[in-house]
mmCIF file of C-alpha atoms in Angstrom:
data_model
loop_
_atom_site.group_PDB
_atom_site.id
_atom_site.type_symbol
_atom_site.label_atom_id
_atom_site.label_comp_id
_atom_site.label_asym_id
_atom_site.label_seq_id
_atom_site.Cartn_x
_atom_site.Cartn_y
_atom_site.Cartn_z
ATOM 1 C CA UNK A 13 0.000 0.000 0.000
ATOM 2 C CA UNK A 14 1.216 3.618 -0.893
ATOM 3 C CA UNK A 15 0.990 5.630 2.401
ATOM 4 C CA UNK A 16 -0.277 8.935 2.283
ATOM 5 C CA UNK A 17 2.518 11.058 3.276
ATOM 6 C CA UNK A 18 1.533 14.500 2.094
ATOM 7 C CA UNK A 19 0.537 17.309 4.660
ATOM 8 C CA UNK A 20 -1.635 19.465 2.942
ATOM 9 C CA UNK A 21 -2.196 23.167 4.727
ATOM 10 C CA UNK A 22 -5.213 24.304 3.187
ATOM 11 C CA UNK A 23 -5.075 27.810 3.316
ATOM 12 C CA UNK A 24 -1.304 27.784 2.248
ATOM 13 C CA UNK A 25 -1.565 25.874 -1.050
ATOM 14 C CA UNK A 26 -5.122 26.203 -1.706
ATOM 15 C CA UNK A 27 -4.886 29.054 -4.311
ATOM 16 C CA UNK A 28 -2.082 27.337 -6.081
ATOM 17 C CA UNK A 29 -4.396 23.986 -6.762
ATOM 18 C CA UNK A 30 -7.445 26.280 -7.344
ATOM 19 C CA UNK A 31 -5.644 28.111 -9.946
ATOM 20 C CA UNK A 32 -6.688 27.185 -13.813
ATOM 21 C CA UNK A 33 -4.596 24.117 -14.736
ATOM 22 C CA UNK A 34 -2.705 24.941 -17.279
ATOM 23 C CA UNK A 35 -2.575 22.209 -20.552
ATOM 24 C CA UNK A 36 -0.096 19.927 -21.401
ATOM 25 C CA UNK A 37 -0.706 19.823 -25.349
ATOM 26 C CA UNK A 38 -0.519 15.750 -26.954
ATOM 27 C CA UNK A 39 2.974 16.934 -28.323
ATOM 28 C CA UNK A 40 4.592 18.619 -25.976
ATOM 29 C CA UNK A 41 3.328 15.233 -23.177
ATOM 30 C CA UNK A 42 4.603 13.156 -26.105
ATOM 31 C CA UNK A 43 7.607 14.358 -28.308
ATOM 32 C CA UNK A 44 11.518 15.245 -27.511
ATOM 33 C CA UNK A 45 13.008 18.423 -28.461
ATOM 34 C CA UNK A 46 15.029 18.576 -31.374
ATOM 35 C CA UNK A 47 18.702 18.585 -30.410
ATOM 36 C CA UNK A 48 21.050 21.560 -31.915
ATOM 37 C CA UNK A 49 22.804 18.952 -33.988
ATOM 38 C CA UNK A 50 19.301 17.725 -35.854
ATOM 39 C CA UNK A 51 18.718 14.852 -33.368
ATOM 40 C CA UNK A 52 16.176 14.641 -31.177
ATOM 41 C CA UNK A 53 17.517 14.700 -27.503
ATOM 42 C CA UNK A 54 17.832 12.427 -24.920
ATOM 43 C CA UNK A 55 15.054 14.821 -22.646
ATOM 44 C CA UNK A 56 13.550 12.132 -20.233
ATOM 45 C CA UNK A 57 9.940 10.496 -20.772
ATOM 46 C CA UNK A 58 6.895 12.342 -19.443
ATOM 47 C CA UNK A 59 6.458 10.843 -15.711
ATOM 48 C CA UNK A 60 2.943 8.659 -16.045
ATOM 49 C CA UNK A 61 0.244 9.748 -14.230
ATOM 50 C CA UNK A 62 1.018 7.009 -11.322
ATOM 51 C CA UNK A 63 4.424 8.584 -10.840
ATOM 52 C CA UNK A 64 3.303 12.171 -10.496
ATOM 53 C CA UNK A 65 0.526 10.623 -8.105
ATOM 54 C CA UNK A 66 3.422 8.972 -5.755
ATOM 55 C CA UNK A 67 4.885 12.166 -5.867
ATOM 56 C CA UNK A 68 1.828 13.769 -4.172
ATOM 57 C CA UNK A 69 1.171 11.182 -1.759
ATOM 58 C CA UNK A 70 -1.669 9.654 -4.178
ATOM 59 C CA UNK A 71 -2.498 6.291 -5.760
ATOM 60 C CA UNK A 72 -3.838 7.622 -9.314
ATOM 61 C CA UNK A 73 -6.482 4.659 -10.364
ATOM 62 C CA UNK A 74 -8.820 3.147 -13.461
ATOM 63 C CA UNK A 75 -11.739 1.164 -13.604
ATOM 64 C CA UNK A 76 -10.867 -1.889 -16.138
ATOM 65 C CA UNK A 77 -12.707 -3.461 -18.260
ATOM 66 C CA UNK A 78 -11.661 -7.095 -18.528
ATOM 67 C CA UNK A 79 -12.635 -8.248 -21.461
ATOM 68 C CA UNK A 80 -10.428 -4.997 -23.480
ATOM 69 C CA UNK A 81 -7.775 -5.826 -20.995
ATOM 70 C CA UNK A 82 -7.136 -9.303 -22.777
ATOM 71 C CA UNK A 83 -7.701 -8.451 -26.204
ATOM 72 C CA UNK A 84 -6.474 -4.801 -26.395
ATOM 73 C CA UNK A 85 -3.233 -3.774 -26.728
ATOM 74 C CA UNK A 86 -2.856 -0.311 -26.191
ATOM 75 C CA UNK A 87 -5.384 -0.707 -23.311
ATOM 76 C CA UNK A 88 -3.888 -2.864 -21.613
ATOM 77 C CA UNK A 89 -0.701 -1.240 -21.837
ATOM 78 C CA UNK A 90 -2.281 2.270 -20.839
ATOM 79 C CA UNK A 91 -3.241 0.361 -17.613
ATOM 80 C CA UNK A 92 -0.388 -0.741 -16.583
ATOM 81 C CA UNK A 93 1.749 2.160 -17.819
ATOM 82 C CA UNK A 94 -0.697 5.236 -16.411
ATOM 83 C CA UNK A 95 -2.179 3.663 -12.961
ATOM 84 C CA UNK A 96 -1.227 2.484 -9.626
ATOM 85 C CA UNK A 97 -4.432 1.435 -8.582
ATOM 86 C CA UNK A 98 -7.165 -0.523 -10.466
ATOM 87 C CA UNK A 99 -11.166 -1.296 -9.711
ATOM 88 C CA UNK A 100 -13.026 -3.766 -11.518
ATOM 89 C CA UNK A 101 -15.389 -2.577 -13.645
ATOM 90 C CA UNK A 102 -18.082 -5.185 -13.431
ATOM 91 C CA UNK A 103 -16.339 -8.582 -12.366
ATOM 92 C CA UNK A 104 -16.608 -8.786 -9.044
ATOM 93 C CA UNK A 105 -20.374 -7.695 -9.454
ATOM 94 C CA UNK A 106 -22.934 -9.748 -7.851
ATOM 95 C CA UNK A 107 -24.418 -11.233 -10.974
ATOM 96 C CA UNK A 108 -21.062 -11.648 -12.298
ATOM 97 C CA UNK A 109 -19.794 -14.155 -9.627
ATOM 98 C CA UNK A 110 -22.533 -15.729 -8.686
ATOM 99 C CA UNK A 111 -24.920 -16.101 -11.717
ATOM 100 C CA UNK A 112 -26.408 -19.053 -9.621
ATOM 101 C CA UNK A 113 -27.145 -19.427 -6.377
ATOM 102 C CA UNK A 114 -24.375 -21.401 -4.530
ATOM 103 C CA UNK A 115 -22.148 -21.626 -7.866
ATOM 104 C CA UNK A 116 -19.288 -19.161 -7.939
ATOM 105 C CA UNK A 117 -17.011 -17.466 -10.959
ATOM 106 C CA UNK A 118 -14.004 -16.149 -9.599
ATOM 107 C CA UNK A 119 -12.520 -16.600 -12.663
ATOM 108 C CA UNK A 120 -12.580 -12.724 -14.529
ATOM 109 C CA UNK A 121 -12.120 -11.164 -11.291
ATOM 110 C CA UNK A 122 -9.091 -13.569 -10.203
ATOM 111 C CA UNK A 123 -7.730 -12.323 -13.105
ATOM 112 C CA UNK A 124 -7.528 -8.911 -12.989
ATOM 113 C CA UNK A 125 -6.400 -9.622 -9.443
ATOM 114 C CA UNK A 126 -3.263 -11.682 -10.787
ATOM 115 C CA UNK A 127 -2.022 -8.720 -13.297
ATOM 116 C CA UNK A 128 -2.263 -5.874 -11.052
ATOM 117 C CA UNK A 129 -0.435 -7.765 -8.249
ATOM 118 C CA UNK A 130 1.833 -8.358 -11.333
ATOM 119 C CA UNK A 131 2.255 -5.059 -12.059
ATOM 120 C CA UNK A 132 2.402 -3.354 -8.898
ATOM 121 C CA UNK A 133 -1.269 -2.668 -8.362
ATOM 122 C CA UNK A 134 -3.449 -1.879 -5.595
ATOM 123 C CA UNK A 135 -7.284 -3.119 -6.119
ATOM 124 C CA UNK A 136 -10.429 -1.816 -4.989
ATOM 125 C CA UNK A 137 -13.240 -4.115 -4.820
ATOM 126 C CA UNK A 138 -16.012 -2.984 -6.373
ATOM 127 C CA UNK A 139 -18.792 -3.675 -4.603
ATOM 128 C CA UNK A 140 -20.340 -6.043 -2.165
ATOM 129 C CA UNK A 141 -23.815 -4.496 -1.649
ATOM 130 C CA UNK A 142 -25.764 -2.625 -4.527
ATOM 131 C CA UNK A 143 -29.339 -2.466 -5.225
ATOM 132 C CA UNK A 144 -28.221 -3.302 -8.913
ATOM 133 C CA UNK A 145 -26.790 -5.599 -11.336
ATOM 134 C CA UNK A 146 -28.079 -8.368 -8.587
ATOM 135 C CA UNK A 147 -28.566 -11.950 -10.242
ATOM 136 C CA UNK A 148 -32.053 -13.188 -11.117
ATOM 137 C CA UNK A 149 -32.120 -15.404 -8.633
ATOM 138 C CA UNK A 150 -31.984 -13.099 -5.958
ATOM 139 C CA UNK A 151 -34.181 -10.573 -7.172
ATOM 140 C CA UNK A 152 -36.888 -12.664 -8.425
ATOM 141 C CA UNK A 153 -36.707 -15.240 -5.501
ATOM 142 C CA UNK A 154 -39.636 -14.777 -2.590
ATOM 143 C CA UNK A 155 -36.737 -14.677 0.426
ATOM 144 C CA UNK A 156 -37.829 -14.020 3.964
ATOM 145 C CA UNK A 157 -35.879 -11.228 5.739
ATOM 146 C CA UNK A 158 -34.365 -13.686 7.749
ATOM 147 C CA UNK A 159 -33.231 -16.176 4.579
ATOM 148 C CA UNK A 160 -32.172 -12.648 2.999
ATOM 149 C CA UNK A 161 -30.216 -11.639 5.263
ATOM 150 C CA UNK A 162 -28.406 -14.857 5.620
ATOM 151 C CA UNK A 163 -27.732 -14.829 1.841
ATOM 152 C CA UNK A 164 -26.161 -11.479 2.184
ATOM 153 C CA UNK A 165 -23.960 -12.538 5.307
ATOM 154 C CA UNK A 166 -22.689 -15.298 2.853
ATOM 155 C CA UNK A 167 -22.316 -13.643 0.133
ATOM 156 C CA UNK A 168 -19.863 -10.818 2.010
ATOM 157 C CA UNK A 169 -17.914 -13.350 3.830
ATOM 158 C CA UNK A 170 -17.395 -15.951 1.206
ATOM 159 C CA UNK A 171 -16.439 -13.098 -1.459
ATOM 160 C CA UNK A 172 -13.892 -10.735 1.222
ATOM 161 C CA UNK A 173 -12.287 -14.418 2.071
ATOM 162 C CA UNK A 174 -12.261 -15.488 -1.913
ATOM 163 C CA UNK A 175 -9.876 -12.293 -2.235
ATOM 164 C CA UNK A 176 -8.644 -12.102 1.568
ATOM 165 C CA UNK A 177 -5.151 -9.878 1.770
ATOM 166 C CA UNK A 178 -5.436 -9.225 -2.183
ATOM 167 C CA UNK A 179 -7.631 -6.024 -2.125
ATOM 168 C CA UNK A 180 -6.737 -2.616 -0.636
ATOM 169 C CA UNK A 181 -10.073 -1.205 -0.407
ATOM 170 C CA UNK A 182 -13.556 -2.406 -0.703
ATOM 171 C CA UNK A 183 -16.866 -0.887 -2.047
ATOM 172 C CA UNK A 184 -18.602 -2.511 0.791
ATOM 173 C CA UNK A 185 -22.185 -0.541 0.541
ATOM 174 C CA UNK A 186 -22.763 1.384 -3.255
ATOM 175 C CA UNK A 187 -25.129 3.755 -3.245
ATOM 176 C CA UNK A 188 -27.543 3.690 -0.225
ATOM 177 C CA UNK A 189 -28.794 6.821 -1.110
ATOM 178 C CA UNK A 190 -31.121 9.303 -2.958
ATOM 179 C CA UNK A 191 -30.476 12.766 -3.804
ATOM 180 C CA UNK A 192 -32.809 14.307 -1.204
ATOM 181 C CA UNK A 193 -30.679 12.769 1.151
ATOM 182 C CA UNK A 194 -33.283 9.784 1.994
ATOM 183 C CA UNK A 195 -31.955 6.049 1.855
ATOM 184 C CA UNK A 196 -32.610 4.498 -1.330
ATOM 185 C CA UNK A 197 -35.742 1.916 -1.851
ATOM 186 C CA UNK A 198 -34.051 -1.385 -2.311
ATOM 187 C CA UNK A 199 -34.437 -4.431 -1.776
ATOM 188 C CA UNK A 200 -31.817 -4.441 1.319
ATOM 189 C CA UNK A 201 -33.234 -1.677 2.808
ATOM 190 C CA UNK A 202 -37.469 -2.785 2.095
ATOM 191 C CA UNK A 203 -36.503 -6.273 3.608
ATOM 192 C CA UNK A 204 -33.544 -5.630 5.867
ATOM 193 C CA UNK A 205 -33.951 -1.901 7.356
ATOM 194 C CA UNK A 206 -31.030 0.237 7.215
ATOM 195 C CA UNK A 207 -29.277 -1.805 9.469
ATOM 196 C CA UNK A 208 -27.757 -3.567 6.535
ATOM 197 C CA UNK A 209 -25.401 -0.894 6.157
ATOM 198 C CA UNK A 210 -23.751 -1.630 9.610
ATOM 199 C CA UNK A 211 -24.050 -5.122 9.241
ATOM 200 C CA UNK A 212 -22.212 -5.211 5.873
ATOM 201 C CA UNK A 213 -19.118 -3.197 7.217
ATOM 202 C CA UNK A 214 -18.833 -6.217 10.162
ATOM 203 C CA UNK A 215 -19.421 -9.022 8.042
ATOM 204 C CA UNK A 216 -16.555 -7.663 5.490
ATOM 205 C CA UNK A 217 -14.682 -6.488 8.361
ATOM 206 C CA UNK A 218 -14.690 -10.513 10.154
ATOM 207 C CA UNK A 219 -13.715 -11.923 6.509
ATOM 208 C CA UNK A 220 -10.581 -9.288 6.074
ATOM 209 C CA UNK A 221 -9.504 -7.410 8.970
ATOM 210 C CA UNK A 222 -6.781 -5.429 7.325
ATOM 211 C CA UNK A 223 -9.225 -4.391 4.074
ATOM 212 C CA UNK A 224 -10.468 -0.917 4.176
ATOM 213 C CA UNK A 225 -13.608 -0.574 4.076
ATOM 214 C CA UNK A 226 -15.643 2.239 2.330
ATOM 215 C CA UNK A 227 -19.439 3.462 1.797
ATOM 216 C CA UNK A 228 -19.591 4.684 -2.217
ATOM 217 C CA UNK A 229 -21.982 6.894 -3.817
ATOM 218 C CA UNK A 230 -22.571 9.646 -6.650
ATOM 219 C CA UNK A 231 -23.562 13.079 -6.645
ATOM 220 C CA UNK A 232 -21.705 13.616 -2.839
ATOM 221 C CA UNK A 233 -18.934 15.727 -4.259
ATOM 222 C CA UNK A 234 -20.428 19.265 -2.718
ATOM 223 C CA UNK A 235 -22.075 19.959 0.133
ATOM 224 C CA UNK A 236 -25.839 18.828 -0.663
ATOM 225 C CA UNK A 237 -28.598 16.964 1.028
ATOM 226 C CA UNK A 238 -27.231 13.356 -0.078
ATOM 227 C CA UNK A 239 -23.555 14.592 1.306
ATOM 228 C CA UNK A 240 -24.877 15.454 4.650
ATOM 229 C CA UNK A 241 -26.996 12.407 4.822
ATOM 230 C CA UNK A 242 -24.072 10.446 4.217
ATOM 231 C CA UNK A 243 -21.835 12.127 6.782
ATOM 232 C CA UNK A 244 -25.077 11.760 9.311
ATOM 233 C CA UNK A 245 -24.649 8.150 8.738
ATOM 234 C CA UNK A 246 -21.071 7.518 9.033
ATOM 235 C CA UNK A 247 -20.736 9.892 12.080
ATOM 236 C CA UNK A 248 -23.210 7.494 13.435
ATOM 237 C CA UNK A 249 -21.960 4.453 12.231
ATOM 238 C CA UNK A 250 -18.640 5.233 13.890
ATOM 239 C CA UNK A 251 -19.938 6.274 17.197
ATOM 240 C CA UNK A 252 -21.292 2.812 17.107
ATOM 241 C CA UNK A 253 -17.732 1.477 16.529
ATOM 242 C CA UNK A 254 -18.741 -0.193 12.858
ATOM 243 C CA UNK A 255 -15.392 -0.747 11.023
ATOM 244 C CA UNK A 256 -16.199 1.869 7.976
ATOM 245 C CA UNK A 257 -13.212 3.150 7.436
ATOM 246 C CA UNK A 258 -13.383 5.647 4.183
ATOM 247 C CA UNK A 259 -16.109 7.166 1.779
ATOM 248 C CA UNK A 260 -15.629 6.650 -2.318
ATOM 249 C CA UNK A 261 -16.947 10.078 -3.669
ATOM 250 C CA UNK A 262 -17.485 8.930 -7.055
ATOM 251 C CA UNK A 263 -17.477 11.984 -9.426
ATOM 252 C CA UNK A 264 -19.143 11.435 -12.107
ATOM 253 C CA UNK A 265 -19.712 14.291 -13.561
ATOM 254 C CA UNK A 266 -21.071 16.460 -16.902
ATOM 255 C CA UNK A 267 -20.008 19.399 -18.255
ATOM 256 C CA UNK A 268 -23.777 20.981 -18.667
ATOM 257 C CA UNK A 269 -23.650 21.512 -14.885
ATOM 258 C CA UNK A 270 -22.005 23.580 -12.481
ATOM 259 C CA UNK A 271 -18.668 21.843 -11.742
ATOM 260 C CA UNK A 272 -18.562 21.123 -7.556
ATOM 261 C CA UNK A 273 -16.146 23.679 -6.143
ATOM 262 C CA UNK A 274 -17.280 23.571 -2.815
ATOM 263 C CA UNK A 275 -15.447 19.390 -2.840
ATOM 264 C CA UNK A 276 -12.510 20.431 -0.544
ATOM 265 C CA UNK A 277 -14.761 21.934 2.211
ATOM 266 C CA UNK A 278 -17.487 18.875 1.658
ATOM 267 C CA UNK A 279 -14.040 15.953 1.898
ATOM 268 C CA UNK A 280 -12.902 17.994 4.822
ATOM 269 C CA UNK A 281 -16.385 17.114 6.696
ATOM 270 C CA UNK A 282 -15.199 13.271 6.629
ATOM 271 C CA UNK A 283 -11.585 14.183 7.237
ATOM 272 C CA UNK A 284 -12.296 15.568 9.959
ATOM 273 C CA UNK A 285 -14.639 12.158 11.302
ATOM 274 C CA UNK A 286 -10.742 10.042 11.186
ATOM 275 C CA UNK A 287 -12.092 8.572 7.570
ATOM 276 C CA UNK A 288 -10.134 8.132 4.551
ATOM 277 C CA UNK A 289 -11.535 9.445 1.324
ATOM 278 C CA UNK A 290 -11.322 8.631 -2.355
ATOM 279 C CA UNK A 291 -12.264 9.929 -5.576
ATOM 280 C CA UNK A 292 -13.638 6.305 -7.078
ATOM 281 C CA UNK A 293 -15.382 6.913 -10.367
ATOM 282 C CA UNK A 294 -14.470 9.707 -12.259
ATOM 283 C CA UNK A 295 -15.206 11.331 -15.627
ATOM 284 C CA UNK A 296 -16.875 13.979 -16.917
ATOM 285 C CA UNK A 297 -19.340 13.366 -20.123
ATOM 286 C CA UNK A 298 -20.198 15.656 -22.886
ATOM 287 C CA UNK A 299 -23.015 16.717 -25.009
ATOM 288 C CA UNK A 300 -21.836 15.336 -28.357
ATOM 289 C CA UNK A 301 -20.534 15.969 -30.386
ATOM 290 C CA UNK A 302 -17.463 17.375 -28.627
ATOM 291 C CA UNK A 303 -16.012 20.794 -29.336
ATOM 292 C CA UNK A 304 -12.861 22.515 -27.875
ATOM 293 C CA UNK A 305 -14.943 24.744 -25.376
ATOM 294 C CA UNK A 306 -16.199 21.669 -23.784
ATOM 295 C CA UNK A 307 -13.250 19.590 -23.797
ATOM 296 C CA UNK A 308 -11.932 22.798 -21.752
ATOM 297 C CA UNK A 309 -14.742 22.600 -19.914
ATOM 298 C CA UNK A 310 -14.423 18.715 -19.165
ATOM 299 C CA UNK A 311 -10.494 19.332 -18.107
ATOM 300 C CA UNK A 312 -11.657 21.475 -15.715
ATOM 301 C CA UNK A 313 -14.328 19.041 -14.528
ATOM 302 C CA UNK A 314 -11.468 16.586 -13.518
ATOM 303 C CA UNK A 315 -9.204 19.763 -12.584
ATOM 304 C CA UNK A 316 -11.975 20.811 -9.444
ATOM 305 C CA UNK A 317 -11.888 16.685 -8.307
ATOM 306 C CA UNK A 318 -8.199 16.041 -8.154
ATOM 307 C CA UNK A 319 -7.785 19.343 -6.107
ATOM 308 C CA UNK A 320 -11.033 18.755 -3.783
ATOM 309 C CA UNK A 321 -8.721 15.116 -2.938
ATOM 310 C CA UNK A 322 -5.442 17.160 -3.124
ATOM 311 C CA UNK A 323 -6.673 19.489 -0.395
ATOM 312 C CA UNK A 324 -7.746 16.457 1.817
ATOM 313 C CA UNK A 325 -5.266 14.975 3.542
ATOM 314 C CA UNK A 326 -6.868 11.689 4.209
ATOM 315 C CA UNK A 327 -8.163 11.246 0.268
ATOM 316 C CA UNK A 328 -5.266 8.511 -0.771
ATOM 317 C CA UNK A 329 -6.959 7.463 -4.280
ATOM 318 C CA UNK A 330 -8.276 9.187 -7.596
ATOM 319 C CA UNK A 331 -9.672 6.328 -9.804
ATOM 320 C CA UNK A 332 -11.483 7.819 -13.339
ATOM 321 C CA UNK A 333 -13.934 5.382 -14.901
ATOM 322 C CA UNK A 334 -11.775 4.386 -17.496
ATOM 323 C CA UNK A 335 -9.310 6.257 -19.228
ATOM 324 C CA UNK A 336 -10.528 5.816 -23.176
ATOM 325 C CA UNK A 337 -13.706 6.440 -24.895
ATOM 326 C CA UNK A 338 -13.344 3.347 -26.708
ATOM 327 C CA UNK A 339 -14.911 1.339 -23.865
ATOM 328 C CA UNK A 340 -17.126 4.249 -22.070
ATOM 329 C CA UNK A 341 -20.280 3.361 -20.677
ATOM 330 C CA UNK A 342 -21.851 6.659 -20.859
ATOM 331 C CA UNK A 343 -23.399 6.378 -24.527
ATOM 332 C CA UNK A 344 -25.742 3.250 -23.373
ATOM 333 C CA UNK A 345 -26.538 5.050 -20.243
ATOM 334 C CA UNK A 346 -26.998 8.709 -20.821
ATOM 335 C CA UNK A 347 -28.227 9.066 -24.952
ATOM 336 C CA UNK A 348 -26.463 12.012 -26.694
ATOM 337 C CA UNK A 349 -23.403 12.035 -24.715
ATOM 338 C CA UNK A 350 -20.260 10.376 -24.179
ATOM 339 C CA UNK A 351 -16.392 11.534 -24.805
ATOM 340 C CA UNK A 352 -16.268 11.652 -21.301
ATOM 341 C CA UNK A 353 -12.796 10.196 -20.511
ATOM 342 C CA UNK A 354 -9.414 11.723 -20.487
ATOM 343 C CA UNK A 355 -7.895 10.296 -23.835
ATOM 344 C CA UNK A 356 -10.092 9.856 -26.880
ATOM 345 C CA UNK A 357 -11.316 6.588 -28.829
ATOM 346 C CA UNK A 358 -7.734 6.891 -30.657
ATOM 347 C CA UNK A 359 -6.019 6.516 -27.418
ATOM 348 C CA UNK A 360 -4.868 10.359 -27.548
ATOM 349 C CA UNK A 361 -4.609 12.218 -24.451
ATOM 350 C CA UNK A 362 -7.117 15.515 -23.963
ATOM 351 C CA UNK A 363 -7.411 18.554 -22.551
ATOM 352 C CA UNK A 364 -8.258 16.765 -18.907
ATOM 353 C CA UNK A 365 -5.190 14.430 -19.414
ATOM 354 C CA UNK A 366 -3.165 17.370 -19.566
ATOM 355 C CA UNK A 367 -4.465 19.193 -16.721
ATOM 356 C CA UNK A 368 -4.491 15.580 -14.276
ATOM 357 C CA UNK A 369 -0.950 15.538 -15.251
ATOM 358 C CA UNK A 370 -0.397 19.397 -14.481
ATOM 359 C CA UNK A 371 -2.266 19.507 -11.247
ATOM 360 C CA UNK A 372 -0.392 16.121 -9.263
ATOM 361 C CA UNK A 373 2.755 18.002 -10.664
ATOM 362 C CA UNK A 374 2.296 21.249 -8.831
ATOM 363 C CA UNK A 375 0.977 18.770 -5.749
ATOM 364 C CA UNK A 376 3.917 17.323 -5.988
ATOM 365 C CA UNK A 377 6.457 20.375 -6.235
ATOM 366 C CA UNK A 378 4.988 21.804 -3.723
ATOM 367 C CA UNK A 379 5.476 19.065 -0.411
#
């Protein structure tokens, strides 16, 4: 694990981060000057993402997407060359490891496991309890709240043992939450109450004791009704001495709406609570088709996240999800948009790519 070393005083650095990042153009990240003697130079490589992140105290992280991973070249090679962390996209998804009841399939997710230990990866495990992508069998079976509960039990404790000492931080509860700050109707909490939550963290907690342990969710990066929810919970949660240990701010974001610049002050509120934080999920989608206003606009979309994390000392990962447009999930979800990661479908970095780059640089001169 990459311990977070950095000791950020707000007030101090705070208008250097906040600044405009400035952008790295694809040829000047890319191309050695030309020598005086008509050579090109011997000016060292452009540090990768991952090594500007170690620089400022930060695992920089991608969601993958297995199936490109083994039959992509240039993705796989932009994973292991750009990241220190990875997340599975959808492998270690309920429905994806146990498509029947009792009958596991470790076998994608054991897999991604083996190449970023590898390659010098951290994983986050992504995620134990969700109201969605749940297997038929669960969702359409007539459980009583004391058989569901029992699945859920087993289905924590045999999946944190499955990967016990191999995964740095877990996705134990995703998305518990509305917007208006009221827990989200699902089946966990219609059956179970909200003290699934609680019971999740133990469960995951007795299968891995050294895992940390985090409660994940989207539109928490400013202060808002959902944020404050969440914080109401945790705050509780740890009063009652449940082992939650972080919150995954996910950050997905678009750049029709006013960009959250209020993040450092809203991170702060769990900083201060002892928890770690992490930036789990980000990008930053576009009305197509894409112009050079929005890209702008989308760099400094990813700009405002990395320096709400940079300006929390206990925030230790930024994970986007994924780093090409070739395998974005934003066109099948949201219709009319996409280009929402930081290199295009050609594998060429963007405005944002520049500016990540940029803004863990000036982190980074400046411990």
């Amino acid at each position: 694990m990459l311990k977070t070393i950095r000791s950020v005083a707000v007030g101090s650095v705070a208008a250097v981060l906040l600044v405009p990042a400035f952008t790295l153009s694809s040829a000047s990240a890319t191309t050695a000057d030309t020598g005086r003697h008509g050579g090109r130079s011997h000016a060292p490589a452009p540090q990768t993402l991952a090594a500007l992140g170690k620089k400022a105290g930060l695992r920089i992280g991608t969601a993958v997407d297995t199936t490109a991973l083994s039959g992509d070249a240039p993705y796989r090679a932009g994973v292991v060359g750009e990241f220190s962390s990875v997340t599975p996209e959808n492998v270690m998804k309920w429905e994806a490891v146990e498509p029947e009841r009792g009958t596991y399939d470790w076998a994608a997710a054991d897999g991604l496991v083996d190449f970023a230990e590898k390659n010098r990866q951290l994983v986050r495990g992504h995620t134990l309890v969700w109201h969605s992508q749940l297997p038929a069998w669960l969702t359409e079976g007539d459980f009583t709240a004391g058989e569901l509960r029992e699945i859920l039990h087993r289905h924590i404790t045999d999946q944190v043992t499955h990967f016990k000492g191999r995964i740095w931080q877990w996705d134990v509860v995703n998305e518990a939450f509305d917007d208006d700050g009221t827990m989200r109707d699902s089946i966990w909490l219609r059956k179970l109450g909200p003290g699934y939550i609680a019971d999740a963290f133990r469960w995951a907690h007795q299968a891995d004791p050294k895992a940390r342990l985090f409660i994940n969710d989207y539109n928490i990066e400013g202060v808002n009704a959902k944020s404050t929810a969440l914080h109401e919970l945790v705050t509780t949660l740890r009063e009652q001495r449940v082992p939650v240990h972080g919150v995954g701010i996910q950050g997905h974001l678009g750049v029709q709406y006013s960009a959250p610049h209020d993040i450092a002050d809203n991170m702060l509120r769990f900083d201060r609570l002892g928890l770690e934080t992490a930036i789990t999920e980000a990008d930053v989608r576009i009305p197509l088709p894409a112009d050079s206003t929005k890209l702008e606009a989308q760099a400094e979309g990813y700009g405002v996240l990395l320096r709400g994390c940079l300006l929390t000392p206990g925030c230790n990962d930024f994970t986007v999800w994924g780093f090409t447009d070739t395998y974005s999930w934003v066109p099948d979800t949201f219709p009319g948009q996409g280009a929402a990661n930081i290199l295009d479908e050609d594998y060429a970095p963007k405005p944002a790519y520049g500016t990540l780059r940029q803004t863990l640089a000036l982190a980074a001169g400046r411990r």
